[in-house]
C-alpha positions as MATLAB code, in Angstrom:
seq = 'MAAEGFRGPKQVWNAFLWSMKGLRAGWRHEASFRLEACLAVVLIPLGLWLGHGGVEKFILILAPMLVLSAELLNSAIEAVVDKVSPEFNELAGRAKDMGSAAVFVLLVLVVLSWALILGPRLFG';
ca = [
      15.879   21.224  -15.148;
      18.579   19.046  -16.312;
      21.750   18.412  -14.273;
      24.556   20.080  -15.347;
      28.400   19.096  -15.164;
      29.660   15.810  -13.934;
      27.224   13.225  -13.045;
      29.051   11.039  -10.666;
      28.070    8.047   -8.524;
      25.688    9.773   -6.275;
      23.635   11.051   -9.085;
      23.481    7.689  -10.710;
      22.373    6.059   -7.096;
      19.625    9.006   -6.924;
      18.466    8.164  -10.598;
      18.409    4.366   -9.460;
      16.409    5.357   -6.243;
      13.596    7.467   -8.005;
      13.340    4.859  -10.820;
      12.516    2.193   -7.755;
      10.144    4.785   -6.486;
       8.381    4.567   -9.721;
       8.253    1.202   -9.938;
       6.910    1.080   -6.527;
       4.299    3.670   -7.363;
       3.074    1.557  -10.352;
       2.872   -1.512   -8.302;
       0.906    0.331   -5.532;
      -1.503    2.359   -7.579;
      -1.897    0.628  -10.948;
      -3.815   -2.849  -11.161;
      -2.866   -3.218  -14.737;
       0.579   -2.910  -14.142;
       0.595   -5.348  -11.166;
      -1.266   -7.615  -13.672;
       1.270   -7.122  -16.390;
       3.977   -7.540  -13.887;
       2.937  -11.064  -12.779;
       2.648  -11.834  -16.431;
       6.126  -10.869  -17.095;
       7.380  -12.948  -14.130;
       6.029  -15.968  -15.774;
       6.875  -15.096  -19.297;
      10.359  -13.665  -18.948;
      11.861  -17.276  -17.521;
       9.861  -19.190  -20.083;
      11.158  -17.124  -22.790;
      14.758  -17.751  -21.560;
      14.115  -21.425  -21.261;
      11.731  -21.766  -24.433;
      13.859  -19.741  -26.930;
      16.517  -21.183  -29.299;
      19.345  -18.916  -29.322;
      19.879  -15.516  -28.162;
      17.679  -13.656  -30.763;
      14.619  -15.765  -29.709;
      15.252  -15.554  -26.343;
      15.791  -11.623  -26.557;
      12.378  -11.259  -28.449;
      10.657  -13.401  -26.036;
      11.851  -11.364  -23.034;
      11.582   -7.909  -24.626;
       8.101   -7.931  -25.601;
       6.781   -8.462  -21.784;
       9.366   -5.764  -20.715;
       8.076   -3.258  -23.531;
       4.593   -3.914  -21.968;
       5.774   -2.872  -18.437;
       7.447    0.148  -19.904;
       4.434    1.429  -21.777;
       2.169    0.756  -18.975;
       4.191    2.992  -16.740;
       4.414    5.653  -19.351;
       0.513    5.178  -19.752;
       0.070    5.565  -15.862;
       2.165    8.729  -15.811;
       0.205   10.256  -18.708;
      -2.994    9.455  -17.042;
      -1.626   11.003  -13.654;
      -0.593   14.188  -15.357;
      -3.744   14.494  -17.290;
      -6.180   13.931  -14.216;
      -3.835   16.498  -12.176;
      -3.964   19.187  -15.074;
      -7.586   18.351  -16.209;
      -9.610   16.716  -13.506;
     -12.949   17.556  -15.573;
     -13.749   16.002  -18.824;
     -11.624   17.173  -21.936;
     -11.759   15.718  -25.369;
      -7.939   16.029  -25.590;
      -7.343   14.818  -22.218;
      -9.384   11.797  -23.046;
      -7.755   11.288  -26.236;
      -4.213   11.411  -24.378;
      -5.376    8.765  -22.175;
      -6.991    6.655  -24.799;
      -3.636    6.651  -27.056;
      -1.608    5.706  -24.047;
      -3.728    2.684  -23.415;
      -3.755    2.127  -27.034;
       0.065    1.717  -27.097;
      -0.013   -0.694  -24.258;
      -2.631   -2.854  -26.429;
      -0.250   -2.615  -29.387;
       2.725   -4.116  -27.240;
       0.512   -6.844  -25.759;
      -0.512   -7.705  -29.298;
       3.279   -7.979  -29.992;
       3.742  -10.298  -27.151;
       0.844  -12.603  -28.414;
       2.437  -12.429  -31.914;
       5.924  -12.710  -30.966;
       5.255  -15.743  -28.687;
       3.014  -17.438  -31.379;
       5.520  -16.836  -34.341;
       8.363  -18.200  -32.396;
       6.658  -20.974  -30.308;
       3.767  -21.894  -32.435;
       5.715  -23.812  -35.092;
       7.296  -25.905  -32.620;
       4.025  -26.749  -30.603;
       1.850  -27.333  -33.770;
       4.235  -27.858  -36.548;
];
């Protein structure tokens, strides 16, 4: 249930702690998240270094961050589906496949954004 009334520093701090707990769970239990996080650790500083201007830098760091967010959401979907429906179910399988597809689409976005921004500089 949503909190009612004033949300002060304590509630903001608690939300931060829950977010850190979610990141730790993603790191501990999801090999794909660990791999994508390592990729982001490399790509984000590179994007800040190689991007010309604020917009390019923003695009080059946004794409890997979106992948991490989608991977966490995909992992959450998979965990809930596995809890609710441990036996095979077509709808459960479809939900998991669609979550995986969302991550894939964002990985394609990483490749396209990096290629379109940096490709002409490297090969032009």
